[in-house]
CSV table of C-alpha atoms in Angstrom, one decimal:
chain,number,residue,atom,x,y,z
A,1,MET,CA,103.6,48.1,-28.8
A,2,ASN,CA,103.7,49.5,-32.1
A,3,GLY,CA,102.4,47.4,-35.1
A,4,LEU,CA,105.1,47.9,-37.3
A,5,HIS,CA,107.8,46.7,-34.9
A,6,ARG,CA,105.9,43.4,-34.3
A,7,TRP,CA,105.9,42.4,-38.0
A,8,PRO,CA,109.7,41.4,-38.1
A,9,VAL,CA,109.0,38.7,-35.3
A,10,ARG,CA,105.9,37.3,-36.9
A,11,VAL,CA,107.6,37.0,-40.3
A,12,ALA,CA,110.8,35.5,-38.5
A,13,SER,CA,108.4,33.0,-36.7
A,14,LEU,CA,107.2,31.8,-40.1
A,15,LEU,CA,110.7,31.7,-41.6
A,16,ALA,CA,112.4,29.8,-38.8
A,17,ALA,CA,109.5,27.2,-39.1
A,18,VAL,CA,110.2,26.6,-42.9
A,19,ALA,CA,113.9,26.4,-42.0
A,20,VAL,CA,113.3,23.7,-39.5
A,21,TRP,CA,111.4,21.7,-42.1
A,22,HIS,CA,114.1,22.3,-44.8
A,23,LEU,CA,116.7,21.2,-42.4
A,24,ALA,CA,114.7,18.1,-41.3
A,25,THR,CA,113.9,16.7,-44.7
A,26,ALA,CA,117.4,17.7,-46.2
A,27,ALA,CA,119.2,15.7,-43.5
A,28,ASP,CA,116.5,12.7,-44.0
A,29,LEU,CA,115.9,13.0,-40.3
A,30,ARG,CA,114.7,10.0,-38.4
A,31,LEU,CA,113.9,10.7,-34.9
A,32,TRP,CA,111.0,8.5,-34.2
A,33,VAL,CA,109.1,10.9,-36.6
A,34,ARG,CA,110.5,10.3,-40.0
A,35,PHE,CA,111.4,13.1,-42.6
A,36,ASP,CA,113.3,10.9,-45.1
A,37,ARG,CA,110.1,10.5,-47.4
A,38,PHE,CA,108.7,13.7,-46.4
A,39,PRO,CA,109.0,16.6,-49.3
A,40,GLY,CA,111.0,19.7,-48.4
A,41,PRO,CA,109.9,23.2,-48.8
A,42,VAL,CA,112.1,23.4,-51.9
A,43,GLU,CA,110.2,20.6,-53.6
A,44,VAL,CA,106.8,22.0,-52.4
A,45,VAL,CA,107.5,25.4,-53.7
A,46,ARG,CA,108.5,24.1,-57.0
A,47,GLU,CA,105.2,22.0,-57.0
A,48,PHE,CA,103.2,25.0,-56.1
A,49,GLY,CA,104.8,27.2,-58.7
A,50,ARG,CA,103.9,24.5,-61.4
A,51,GLN,CA,100.2,24.2,-60.1
A,52,VAL,CA,99.4,27.8,-60.0
A,53,GLU,CA,100.3,28.0,-63.9
A,54,GLN,CA,97.5,25.5,-64.7
A,55,GLY,CA,94.0,26.3,-64.9
A,56,GLN,CA,92.8,23.3,-63.0
A,57,PHE,CA,94.3,24.9,-59.5
A,58,TRP,CA,92.4,27.9,-59.8
A,59,GLN,CA,89.4,26.0,-60.6
A,60,ASP,CA,89.6,24.0,-57.5
A,61,VAL,CA,90.4,27.3,-55.5
A,62,ALA,CA,87.3,29.0,-57.2
A,63,GLN,CA,85.1,25.9,-56.3
A,64,SER,CA,85.8,25.5,-52.7
A,65,LEU,CA,85.6,29.3,-52.3
A,66,VAL,CA,82.3,29.2,-53.7
A,67,ARG,CA,81.3,26.3,-51.6
A,68,ILE,CA,82.5,27.9,-48.4
A,69,LEU,CA,81.1,31.3,-49.1
A,70,SER,CA,77.6,30.1,-49.8
A,71,GLY,CA,77.5,27.8,-46.9
A,72,PHE,CA,79.0,30.4,-44.6
A,73,ALA,CA,76.7,33.1,-45.7
A,74,LEU,CA,73.7,31.1,-45.2
A,75,ALA,CA,75.0,30.1,-41.6
A,76,ALA,CA,75.6,33.8,-40.8
A,77,VAL,CA,72.2,34.9,-41.8
A,78,LEU,CA,70.2,31.9,-40.3
A,79,GLY,CA,72.5,31.7,-37.3
A,80,VAL,CA,71.9,35.5,-36.4
A,81,ALA,CA,68.0,35.5,-37.2
A,82,LEU,CA,67.4,32.4,-35.4
A,83,GLY,CA,69.7,33.1,-32.4
A,84,VAL,CA,67.9,36.4,-32.0
A,85,ALA,CA,64.4,35.0,-32.3
A,86,THR,CA,65.0,32.1,-29.9
A,87,ALA,CA,66.6,34.5,-27.4
A,88,ARG,CA,63.8,37.1,-27.6
A,89,SER,CA,60.6,35.1,-28.2
A,90,ARG,CA,59.5,32.5,-25.7
A,91,TRP,CA,57.5,31.0,-28.5
A,92,ALA,CA,60.4,30.5,-30.9
A,93,GLY,CA,62.5,29.6,-28.3
A,94,ASP,CA,60.1,26.7,-27.1
A,95,LEU,CA,59.7,25.6,-30.7
A,96,LEU,CA,63.4,25.4,-32.0
A,97,GLN,CA,65.6,25.3,-29.1
A,98,PRO,CA,65.1,21.6,-28.4
A,99,LEU,CA,65.7,20.7,-32.0
A,100,PHE,CA,68.9,22.7,-32.1
A,101,GLU,CA,70.2,21.0,-28.8
A,102,VAL,CA,69.8,17.6,-30.3
A,103,ALA,CA,71.4,18.5,-33.7
A,104,ARG,CA,74.1,20.6,-32.4
A,105,PRO,CA,76.4,17.7,-31.0
A,106,ILE,CA,76.3,15.8,-34.3
A,107,PRO,CA,79.7,16.5,-36.1
A,108,ALA,CA,78.9,18.3,-39.4
A,109,ILE,CA,81.1,15.7,-41.4
A,110,ALA,CA,79.0,13.0,-39.9
A,111,LEU,CA,76.1,14.4,-41.9
A,112,VAL,CA,77.8,13.3,-45.2
A,113,PRO,CA,75.4,10.5,-45.8
A,114,VAL,CA,72.5,12.5,-44.8
A,115,ALA,CA,73.4,14.9,-47.4
A,116,ILE,CA,74.1,12.4,-49.9
A,117,LEU,CA,70.5,11.1,-49.5
A,118,LEU,CA,68.8,14.3,-49.2
A,119,PHE,CA,70.4,16.4,-52.0
A,120,PRO,CA,70.1,15.7,-55.7
A,121,ALA,CA,73.4,17.2,-56.3
A,122,ASN,CA,76.9,16.7,-54.8
A,123,GLU,CA,77.4,20.3,-54.7
A,124,GLN,CA,74.3,21.1,-52.6
A,125,GLY,CA,75.5,18.5,-50.2
A,126,ILE,CA,78.5,19.9,-49.7
A,127,VAL,CA,77.2,23.6,-49.1
A,128,PHE,CA,74.9,21.9,-46.8
A,129,ILE,CA,77.4,20.5,-44.7
A,130,THR,CA,79.6,23.6,-44.6
A,131,PHE,CA,76.3,25.4,-43.6
A,132,ALA,CA,75.7,22.8,-40.7
A,133,ALA,CA,79.3,23.4,-39.5
A,134,ALA,CA,79.3,27.2,-39.3
A,135,PHE,CA,75.6,27.5,-38.1
A,136,PHE,CA,75.8,26.4,-34.5
A,137,PRO,CA,78.8,28.6,-33.5
A,138,VAL,CA,77.2,31.6,-34.9
A,139,LEU,CA,73.7,30.6,-33.4
A,140,VAL,CA,75.0,30.0,-29.9
A,141,SER,CA,77.1,33.1,-29.6
A,142,THR,CA,74.3,35.2,-31.1
A,143,ARG,CA,72.0,33.8,-28.5
A,144,HIS,CA,74.6,34.4,-25.8
A,145,ALA,CA,75.2,38.0,-26.9
A,146,VAL,CA,71.5,38.9,-27.0
A,147,LYS,CA,71.0,37.7,-23.4
A,148,ALA,CA,74.0,39.6,-22.3
A,149,LEU,CA,72.6,42.9,-23.8
A,150,PRO,CA,72.5,45.6,-21.2
A,151,VAL,CA,68.7,45.9,-20.4
A,152,VAL,CA,69.4,49.7,-20.1
A,153,TRP,CA,69.8,50.2,-23.8
A,154,GLU,CA,66.4,48.5,-24.6
A,155,ASP,CA,64.5,50.4,-22.0
A,156,ALA,CA,66.1,53.8,-23.0
A,157,VAL,CA,64.8,53.1,-26.7
A,158,ARG,CA,61.5,52.1,-25.3
A,159,THR,CA,60.8,55.1,-23.4
A,160,LEU,CA,62.2,57.3,-26.3
A,161,GLY,CA,59.2,55.7,-28.3
A,162,GLY,CA,60.5,52.7,-29.7
A,163,GLY,CA,58.5,49.7,-30.3
A,164,ARG,CA,59.7,46.0,-30.3
A,165,TRP,CA,60.7,46.0,-33.8
A,166,ARG,CA,62.5,49.3,-33.6
A,167,VAL,CA,64.2,47.9,-30.4
A,168,LEU,CA,65.3,44.9,-32.6
A,169,VAL,CA,66.6,47.0,-35.2
A,170,ARG,CA,68.2,49.8,-33.2
A,171,VAL,CA,69.5,48.0,-30.1
A,172,VAL,CA,69.6,44.3,-30.6
A,173,LEU,CA,71.1,44.0,-34.0
A,174,PRO,CA,74.1,46.4,-33.4
A,175,GLY,CA,74.5,45.3,-29.9
A,176,VAL,CA,75.1,41.8,-30.5
A,177,LEU,CA,77.6,42.5,-33.3
A,178,PRO,CA,80.8,41.9,-31.1
A,179,GLY,CA,79.3,38.6,-30.1
A,180,VAL,CA,78.2,37.5,-33.4
A,181,PHE,CA,81.8,38.3,-34.7
A,182,GLY,CA,83.2,35.8,-32.2
A,183,GLY,CA,80.9,33.0,-33.5
A,184,LEU,CA,81.6,34.1,-37.2
A,185,SER,CA,85.3,33.6,-36.6
A,186,ILE,CA,85.0,30.3,-35.0
A,187,GLY,CA,82.4,29.4,-37.9
A,188,MET,CA,84.7,30.2,-40.6
A,189,GLY,CA,87.3,27.9,-39.0
A,190,VAL,CA,85.0,24.9,-38.7
A,191,ALA,CA,83.4,25.6,-42.2
A,192,TRP,CA,87.1,25.1,-43.8
A,193,ILE,CA,87.4,21.9,-41.7
A,194,CYS,CA,84.1,20.6,-43.1
A,195,VAL,CA,84.3,21.8,-46.6
A,196,ILE,CA,87.6,20.2,-47.1
A,197,SER,CA,86.6,16.8,-45.6
A,198,ALA,CA,83.5,16.8,-47.6
A,199,GLU,CA,85.3,17.5,-50.8
A,200,MET,CA,87.7,14.5,-49.8
A,201,ILE,CA,84.9,12.2,-49.4
A,202,SER,CA,82.4,13.2,-52.2
A,203,GLY,CA,83.7,16.0,-54.2
A,204,ASP,CA,84.6,16.0,-58.2
A,205,PHE,CA,86.6,19.3,-57.7
A,206,GLY,CA,87.9,21.6,-54.9
A,207,VAL,CA,91.0,22.1,-53.0
A,208,GLY,CA,90.2,19.0,-50.6
A,209,TYR,CA,89.4,16.8,-53.5
A,210,ARG,CA,92.7,17.4,-55.3
A,211,THR,CA,94.8,16.9,-52.0
A,212,TRP,CA,93.2,13.6,-51.5
A,213,GLN,CA,93.5,12.9,-55.2
A,214,ALA,CA,97.4,13.6,-54.8
A,215,TYR,CA,97.6,11.3,-51.6
A,216,THR,CA,96.1,8.4,-53.6
A,217,ILE,CA,98.7,8.7,-56.5
A,218,VAL,CA,101.4,9.0,-53.9
A,219,ASP,CA,102.2,12.8,-55.2
A,220,TYR,CA,103.5,14.0,-51.5
A,221,PRO,CA,104.6,17.3,-52.8
A,222,GLY,CA,101.0,17.7,-54.4
A,223,VAL,CA,99.4,16.9,-50.9
A,224,LEU,CA,101.5,19.5,-49.1
A,225,VAL,CA,100.6,22.1,-51.8
A,226,GLY,CA,97.0,21.2,-51.2
A,227,MET,CA,97.5,21.8,-47.4
A,228,ALA,CA,99.3,25.0,-48.0
A,229,THR,CA,96.4,26.2,-50.3
A,230,ILE,CA,94.0,25.3,-47.6
A,231,GLY,CA,96.0,27.3,-45.0
A,232,LEU,CA,96.3,30.2,-47.0
A,233,LEU,CA,92.6,30.4,-48.3
A,234,GLY,CA,91.4,29.8,-44.5
A,235,TRP,CA,93.8,32.6,-43.1
A,236,LEU,CA,92.6,35.1,-45.9
A,237,THR,CA,88.9,34.3,-45.1
A,238,SER,CA,89.2,34.4,-41.4
A,239,ALA,CA,91.3,37.7,-41.6
A,240,SER,CA,88.4,39.2,-43.6
A,241,VAL,CA,85.9,38.3,-41.0
A,242,GLU,CA,88.1,39.7,-38.4
A,243,LEU,CA,88.6,42.9,-40.5
A,244,ALA,CA,84.9,43.3,-41.0
A,245,GLY,CA,84.2,42.6,-37.3
A,246,ARG,CA,86.8,45.4,-36.2
A,247,ARG,CA,85.3,47.7,-38.7
A,248,LEU,CA,81.7,47.3,-37.4
A,249,THR,CA,82.5,47.3,-33.9
A,250,ARG,CA,84.8,50.4,-33.4
A,251,TRP,CA,82.5,51.9,-31.0
A,252,LEU,CA,83.7,49.2,-28.4
A,253,PRO,CA,85.8,50.5,-25.4
A,254,ARG,CA,89.5,49.9,-26.1
A,255,GLU,CA,90.2,47.1,-23.5
A,256,GLU,CA,87.5,45.1,-25.1
A,257,ARG,CA,88.8,45.5,-28.7
A,258,SER,CA,92.4,44.7,-28.8
B,1,MET,CA,65.8,87.3,-20.1
B,2,SER,CA,62.6,89.3,-19.5
B,3,GLY,CA,61.2,89.5,-16.1
B,4,GLU,CA,58.1,87.5,-16.9
B,5,ALA,CA,60.3,84.8,-18.3
B,6,GLN,CA,62.6,84.9,-15.1
B,7,ARG,CA,59.4,84.5,-13.2
B,8,ARG,CA,58.5,81.5,-15.4
B,9,VAL,CA,61.9,80.0,-14.9
B,10,TRP,CA,62.1,80.4,-11.1
B,11,GLY,CA,58.5,80.6,-10.3
B,12,VAL,CA,57.3,77.7,-8.5
B,13,ASP,CA,53.3,77.9,-7.6
B,14,PRO,CA,51.3,77.2,-9.6
B,15,PRO,CA,53.0,75.4,-12.3
B,16,GLN,CA,53.0,77.2,-15.5
B,17,GLY,CA,51.6,75.4,-18.6
B,18,ALA,CA,50.3,72.5,-16.4
B,19,GLY,CA,48.1,71.6,-19.3
B,20,ARG,CA,51.0,69.9,-21.4
B,21,GLY,CA,52.2,67.8,-18.3
B,22,LEU,CA,51.0,64.4,-17.5
B,23,SER,CA,49.5,63.8,-14.1
B,24,LEU,CA,51.0,60.6,-12.9
B,25,ARG,CA,49.3,58.4,-9.9
B,26,ALA,CA,50.2,55.4,-8.1
B,27,GLU,CA,47.0,53.6,-6.5
B,28,ARG,CA,48.2,51.0,-3.8
B,29,VAL,CA,51.0,50.0,-6.1
B,30,THR,CA,53.1,47.1,-5.2
B,31,LEU,CA,56.4,46.7,-7.3
B,32,GLY,CA,59.0,44.1,-7.3
B,33,TYR,CA,61.2,41.9,-9.2
B,34,GLY,CA,61.0,38.1,-9.0
B,35,GLY,CA,58.5,37.7,-6.1
B,36,ARG,CA,60.6,40.2,-4.0
B,37,ALA,CA,58.4,43.2,-3.3
B,38,VAL,CA,60.4,46.6,-3.3
B,39,VAL,CA,57.6,49.0,-3.1
B,40,ARG,CA,54.4,47.8,-1.1
B,41,GLY,CA,51.0,49.6,-1.4
B,42,LEU,CA,52.4,53.0,-2.3
B,43,ASP,CA,50.1,55.8,-3.0
B,44,LEU,CA,51.5,58.7,-4.6
B,45,ASP,CA,49.9,61.7,-6.8
B,46,VAL,CA,52.0,63.9,-9.1
B,47,ALA,CA,50.1,66.7,-10.5
B,48,ALA,CA,50.4,67.8,-14.2
B,49,GLY,CA,53.4,70.4,-14.6
B,50,GLU,CA,54.6,69.7,-11.1
B,51,ILE,CA,58.3,69.1,-10.1
B,52,LEU,CA,58.2,66.2,-7.6
B,53,VAL,CA,61.3,65.3,-5.9
B,54,VAL,CA,61.8,61.9,-4.4
B,55,VAL,CA,64.4,61.2,-1.7
B,56,GLY,CA,64.9,58.3,0.3
B,57,PRO,CA,67.6,55.7,1.7
B,58,SER,CA,69.2,53.2,-1.2
B,59,GLY,CA,66.9,50.4,-1.9
B,60,CYS,CA,63.7,51.9,-0.8
B,61,GLY,CA,62.4,51.7,-4.4
B,62,LYS,CA,63.0,55.0,-5.9
B,63,SER,CA,64.4,53.8,-9.1
B,64,THR,CA,61.6,50.9,-9.3
B,65,LEU,CA,59.0,53.7,-8.9
B,66,LEU,CA,60.3,55.6,-11.9
B,67,ARG,CA,60.5,52.3,-14.0
B,68,ALA,CA,56.9,51.9,-13.2
B,69,PHE,CA,55.7,55.2,-14.3
B,70,ALA,CA,57.9,54.9,-17.4
B,71,GLY,CA,55.7,51.8,-18.1
B,72,LEU,CA,58.9,49.4,-18.0
B,73,LEU,CA,57.9,47.6,-15.0
B,74,PRO,CA,54.2,46.3,-14.5
B,75,ALA,CA,52.8,46.7,-11.1
B,76,VAL,CA,52.3,43.5,-9.1
B,77,SER,CA,49.1,44.7,-7.6
B,78,GLY,CA,47.5,48.3,-7.6
B,79,ARG,CA,47.4,50.7,-10.5
B,80,VAL,CA,49.8,53.1,-12.1
B,81,LEU,CA,48.0,56.0,-13.9
B,82,ALA,CA,48.9,58.7,-16.4
B,83,ASP,CA,46.4,61.3,-17.0
B,84,GLY,CA,43.8,59.0,-15.5
B,85,GLU,CA,44.7,56.2,-17.9
B,86,PRO,CA,46.4,53.1,-16.9
B,87,VAL,CA,50.0,52.8,-18.2
B,88,GLY,CA,50.2,49.8,-20.3
B,89,GLY,CA,53.7,50.1,-21.5
B,90,ALA,CA,56.6,52.6,-22.2
B,91,SER,CA,55.9,55.7,-24.4
B,92,ALA,CA,57.7,58.7,-25.5
B,93,ASP,CA,55.4,60.6,-23.6
B,94,ARG,CA,57.1,59.7,-20.4
B,95,ALA,CA,60.9,59.7,-21.0
B,96,LEU,CA,63.3,58.2,-18.4
B,97,MET,CA,66.7,59.5,-17.9
B,98,PHE,CA,68.8,56.7,-16.3
B,99,GLN,CA,71.1,56.9,-13.4
B,100,ASP,CA,73.5,54.4,-15.4
B,101,ASP,CA,75.1,55.0,-18.8
B,102,ALA,CA,72.2,54.4,-21.2
B,103,LEU,CA,73.7,56.0,-24.1
B,104,LEU,CA,74.0,53.5,-27.0
B,105,PRO,CA,77.8,53.0,-27.4
B,106,TRP,CA,77.7,52.6,-31.3
B,107,ARG,CA,76.0,56.0,-31.8
B,108,THR,CA,77.8,59.3,-31.6
B,109,ALA,CA,76.5,62.0,-29.1
B,110,ARG,CA,74.6,63.5,-31.7
B,111,ARG,CA,73.0,60.4,-33.1
B,112,ASN,CA,72.3,59.6,-29.3
B,113,VAL,CA,70.3,62.7,-29.1
B,114,GLU,CA,68.5,62.4,-32.4
B,115,LEU,CA,67.2,58.9,-31.2
B,116,ALA,CA,63.8,60.1,-30.3
B,117,LEU,CA,63.4,62.2,-33.2
B,118,ALA,CA,64.6,59.4,-35.3
B,119,LEU,CA,62.0,57.0,-33.9
B,120,ARG,CA,59.2,59.5,-34.6
B,121,GLY,CA,60.2,59.9,-38.2
B,122,VAL,CA,61.6,63.2,-38.2
B,123,PRO,CA,63.6,63.9,-41.4
B,124,ARG,CA,67.4,63.7,-41.1
B,125,ARG,CA,68.3,67.5,-41.4
B,126,GLU,CA,65.7,68.5,-39.1
B,127,ARG,CA,66.6,66.1,-36.4
B,128,ARG,CA,70.4,66.7,-36.8
B,129,ALA,CA,69.8,70.4,-36.3
B,130,ALA,CA,67.8,70.0,-33.3
B,131,ALA,CA,70.4,67.4,-31.8
B,132,GLU,CA,73.1,70.0,-32.4
B,133,ARG,CA,71.2,72.7,-30.7
B,134,TRP,CA,70.6,70.4,-27.8
B,135,LEU,CA,74.0,69.3,-27.4
B,136,GLY,CA,75.0,73.1,-27.6
B,137,ARG,CA,72.7,73.7,-24.6
B,138,VAL,CA,74.5,71.1,-22.5
B,139,GLY,CA,77.9,72.5,-23.4
B,140,LEU,CA,78.9,69.9,-25.7
B,141,GLY,CA,78.3,71.5,-29.0
B,142,ASP,CA,82.0,70.6,-30.0
B,143,ASP,CA,81.6,66.9,-29.2
B,144,ALA,CA,78.6,65.9,-31.3
B,145,GLY,CA,80.8,63.8,-33.4
B,146,ARG,CA,82.3,61.9,-30.5
B,147,LEU,CA,81.4,58.3,-29.4
B,148,PRO,CA,80.2,57.6,-25.8
B,149,ARG,CA,83.6,55.8,-25.0
B,150,GLU,CA,85.3,59.2,-26.1
B,151,LEU,CA,83.6,61.0,-23.4
B,152,SER,CA,83.8,61.4,-19.6
B,153,GLY,CA,81.0,60.0,-17.4
B,154,GLY,CA,79.7,63.4,-16.7
B,155,MET,CA,79.8,64.5,-20.5
B,156,ARG,CA,77.5,61.2,-21.3
B,157,GLN,CA,75.3,62.2,-18.5
B,158,ARG,CA,74.9,65.6,-20.0
B,159,VAL,CA,74.5,63.9,-23.6
B,160,GLN,CA,71.8,61.7,-21.8
B,161,LEU,CA,70.0,64.9,-20.6
B,162,ALA,CA,70.1,66.4,-24.0
B,163,ARG,CA,68.5,63.2,-25.3
B,164,THR,CA,65.8,63.0,-22.8
B,165,LEU,CA,64.8,66.7,-23.4
B,166,ALA,CA,65.2,66.6,-27.2
B,167,ALA,CA,62.2,63.9,-27.1
B,168,GLY,CA,60.0,66.7,-25.8
B,169,PRO,CA,58.2,64.4,-23.2
B,170,ARG,CA,55.3,65.4,-21.3
B,171,ALA,CA,56.7,63.8,-18.2
B,172,ILE,CA,60.4,63.6,-17.3
B,173,LEU,CA,61.5,60.8,-15.0
B,174,MET,CA,64.9,61.4,-13.7
B,175,ASP,CA,67.1,58.9,-11.8
B,176,GLU,CA,69.7,60.9,-10.0
B,177,PRO,CA,70.5,62.5,-13.2
B,178,PHE,CA,73.4,64.7,-12.1
B,179,GLY,CA,75.0,62.4,-9.7
B,180,ALA,CA,78.3,62.2,-11.9
B,181,LEU,CA,78.6,66.0,-12.3
B,182,ASP,CA,81.0,68.3,-10.7
B,183,ALA,CA,79.4,71.1,-8.6
B,184,GLN,CA,79.5,73.8,-11.1
B,185,THR,CA,78.2,71.7,-14.1
B,186,ARG,CA,75.5,70.2,-11.9
B,187,ALA,CA,74.3,73.8,-11.3
B,188,SER,CA,74.1,74.7,-14.9
B,189,MET,CA,72.3,71.7,-15.7
B,190,GLN,CA,69.7,72.1,-12.9
B,191,ARG,CA,69.4,75.8,-14.4
B,192,LEU,CA,68.9,74.3,-17.9
B,193,LEU,CA,66.3,71.9,-16.7
B,194,LEU,CA,64.4,74.8,-15.3
B,195,ASP,CA,64.7,76.8,-18.5
B,196,VAL,CA,63.5,74.0,-20.5
B,197,LEU,CA,60.5,73.5,-18.5
B,198,ALA,CA,59.7,77.0,-18.6
B,199,ASP,CA,59.5,76.8,-22.4
B,200,ALA,CA,58.0,73.3,-22.6
B,201,PRO,CA,56.3,72.6,-19.4
B,202,ALA,CA,56.2,69.1,-18.2
B,203,THR,CA,55.7,66.9,-15.1
B,204,VAL,CA,58.9,65.9,-13.4
B,205,VAL,CA,59.8,63.1,-11.1
B,206,PHE,CA,63.2,63.7,-9.8
B,207,VAL,CA,65.1,61.0,-7.6
B,208,THR,CA,68.0,62.4,-5.8
B,209,HIS,CA,70.4,61.9,-2.7
B,210,ASP,CA,71.1,65.5,-2.9
B,211,VAL,CA,68.8,67.6,-0.2
B,212,ASP,CA,69.9,71.0,-1.6
B,213,GLU,CA,69.2,69.9,-5.2
B,214,ALA,CA,65.8,68.6,-3.9
B,215,LEU,CA,64.8,71.9,-2.3
B,216,LEU,CA,66.2,73.9,-5.3
B,217,LEU,CA,64.3,72.0,-7.9
B,218,GLY,CA,61.1,70.6,-6.4
B,219,HIS,CA,57.8,72.1,-5.7
B,220,ARG,CA,57.3,69.2,-3.5
B,221,VAL,CA,59.6,66.9,-1.8
B,222,VAL,CA,58.6,63.3,-0.8
B,223,VAL,CA,60.6,61.0,1.5
B,224,LEU,CA,60.2,57.6,0.5
B,225,GLY,CA,60.8,55.0,3.3
B,226,PRO,CA,60.5,51.0,3.5
B,227,ALA,CA,56.8,51.4,4.1
B,228,GLY,CA,55.8,54.0,1.5
B,229,VAL,CA,55.9,57.9,1.8
B,230,ALA,CA,57.5,58.6,5.1
B,231,ALA,CA,57.2,62.5,5.0
B,232,GLU,CA,55.9,65.1,2.4
B,233,PHE,CA,56.9,68.9,2.2
B,234,ALA,CA,55.9,71.7,0.0
B,235,VAL,CA,58.8,74.0,-0.8
B,236,PRO,CA,57.9,77.5,-0.2
B,237,ALA,CA,57.5,79.7,-3.2
B,238,SER,CA,60.2,82.2,-2.1
B,239,ARG,CA,62.8,80.1,-3.7
B,240,ASP,CA,63.3,82.6,-6.4
B,241,ALA,CA,63.8,85.6,-3.9
B,242,VAL,CA,66.4,83.5,-2.0
B,243,LEU,CA,68.4,82.5,-5.2
B,244,ALA,CA,68.2,86.3,-6.4
B,245,ALA,CA,69.3,87.4,-3.1
B,246,LEU,CA,72.4,84.9,-3.2
B,247,GLY,CA,73.1,86.2,-6.8
B,248,ALA,CA,73.0,82.6,-7.7
B,249,GLY,CA,71.0,83.4,-10.8
B,250,ASP,CA,73.9,85.4,-12.3
B,251,GLN,CA,76.4,82.7,-11.5
B,252,LEU,CA,74.4,80.0,-13.0
B,253,LYS,CA,73.9,82.2,-16.2
B,254,GLU,CA,77.7,82.3,-16.4
B,255,ALA,CA,78.1,78.6,-15.9
B,256,VAL,CA,75.7,77.9,-18.7
């Protein structure tokens, strides 16, 4: 189906959800779930309009973005590097794999106390938690992608005169990109969950901190503005990752791209 | 083409320019994967500059043997030698042309053909020109900028041939290289291979299921069975005369 024809459906889906929300709150609906004290879209949009005119809103957005982008960039670089290393070197695998397997099941948000103990500044702790969240999806998907590489690509480069290092740069790194981007997409998602949660627990700024702050002063429209902001930022960053992934993996056969 | 060059292309015995080709030797070689032996105690000699064709039933270890000569598969026991030296690993001297699709899918046809030259550090402009020349020779001069997924199976196989030949190896190990080609393209690729060997002599170990192809290309044909070399035939040197009588040379030239 043509992409242009699909947009009206997508927009209509969003508008329908907003319309249901508006009707439910306007009618003070109480059907087990209660909408009588829930702010409606009009209130939220008005509050949003008020906030975007203030410097604080943009400061919070910038702060959260800096945190997530630093944590995510660290996770992407180390996740790919260590994923390739543990998959291709028995030595690195034996050394690091047990450590990763033990650390992986720990939810990143449970690391908040650890982060507070370890890092002198709050800021570094939050970046660390974001990093920990995004790191494992990237690591695991890179490992799987390396293991799934067709042997014939590596063999071809070796019989054309490529050594271990050349094979790494010319075969492994480009070849694992489709798998790596799968991990990066998931990593971006969990990174947002963790940066917001960490900000709610220990931040002084940031969208998560502001959202929790609004809740404690019973500013419900403010809470929803925070959530909408998180939603928009998350969508924007995920879409960037998707776009970069599609750009870099144009060579994939069509049925694998979609 | 001059008479002398014609002789060099179609001449069979003795191989021309044998000095550049590698001699290959398997001494009581056992090969296998994960404890399962595919080839047991095989003895095989390939003279420098010779075209040896290996035929045999599926699973008799033809591809495995090529991988051992390429240095991709260490022998379980016995020795694999190239020019008398033990083969320790893969090298650009011994290029393997794979049966399956071995092009790097993120590189265009041209950049795939450039690969060996890029690995050797040949400057970009030079290797680009060389790659385009080789693609022209396999009849894909107009497809240099296309990705493997945009090419048919037969076209990808020809790109792989160009990539293998562009590397200028001293031994060319070919695993059913023309299996995916239609009859006419196959004939022109066989002719191209012989042309190239006339200009840049190399030792060839060629695996095929096609007996006609075996007799057309080989100086010698070896039949590999479950217990090693089951039979061996020297191909008589009258091949060029037969081909000339059939007019095949002219037909092939048109196809190229």
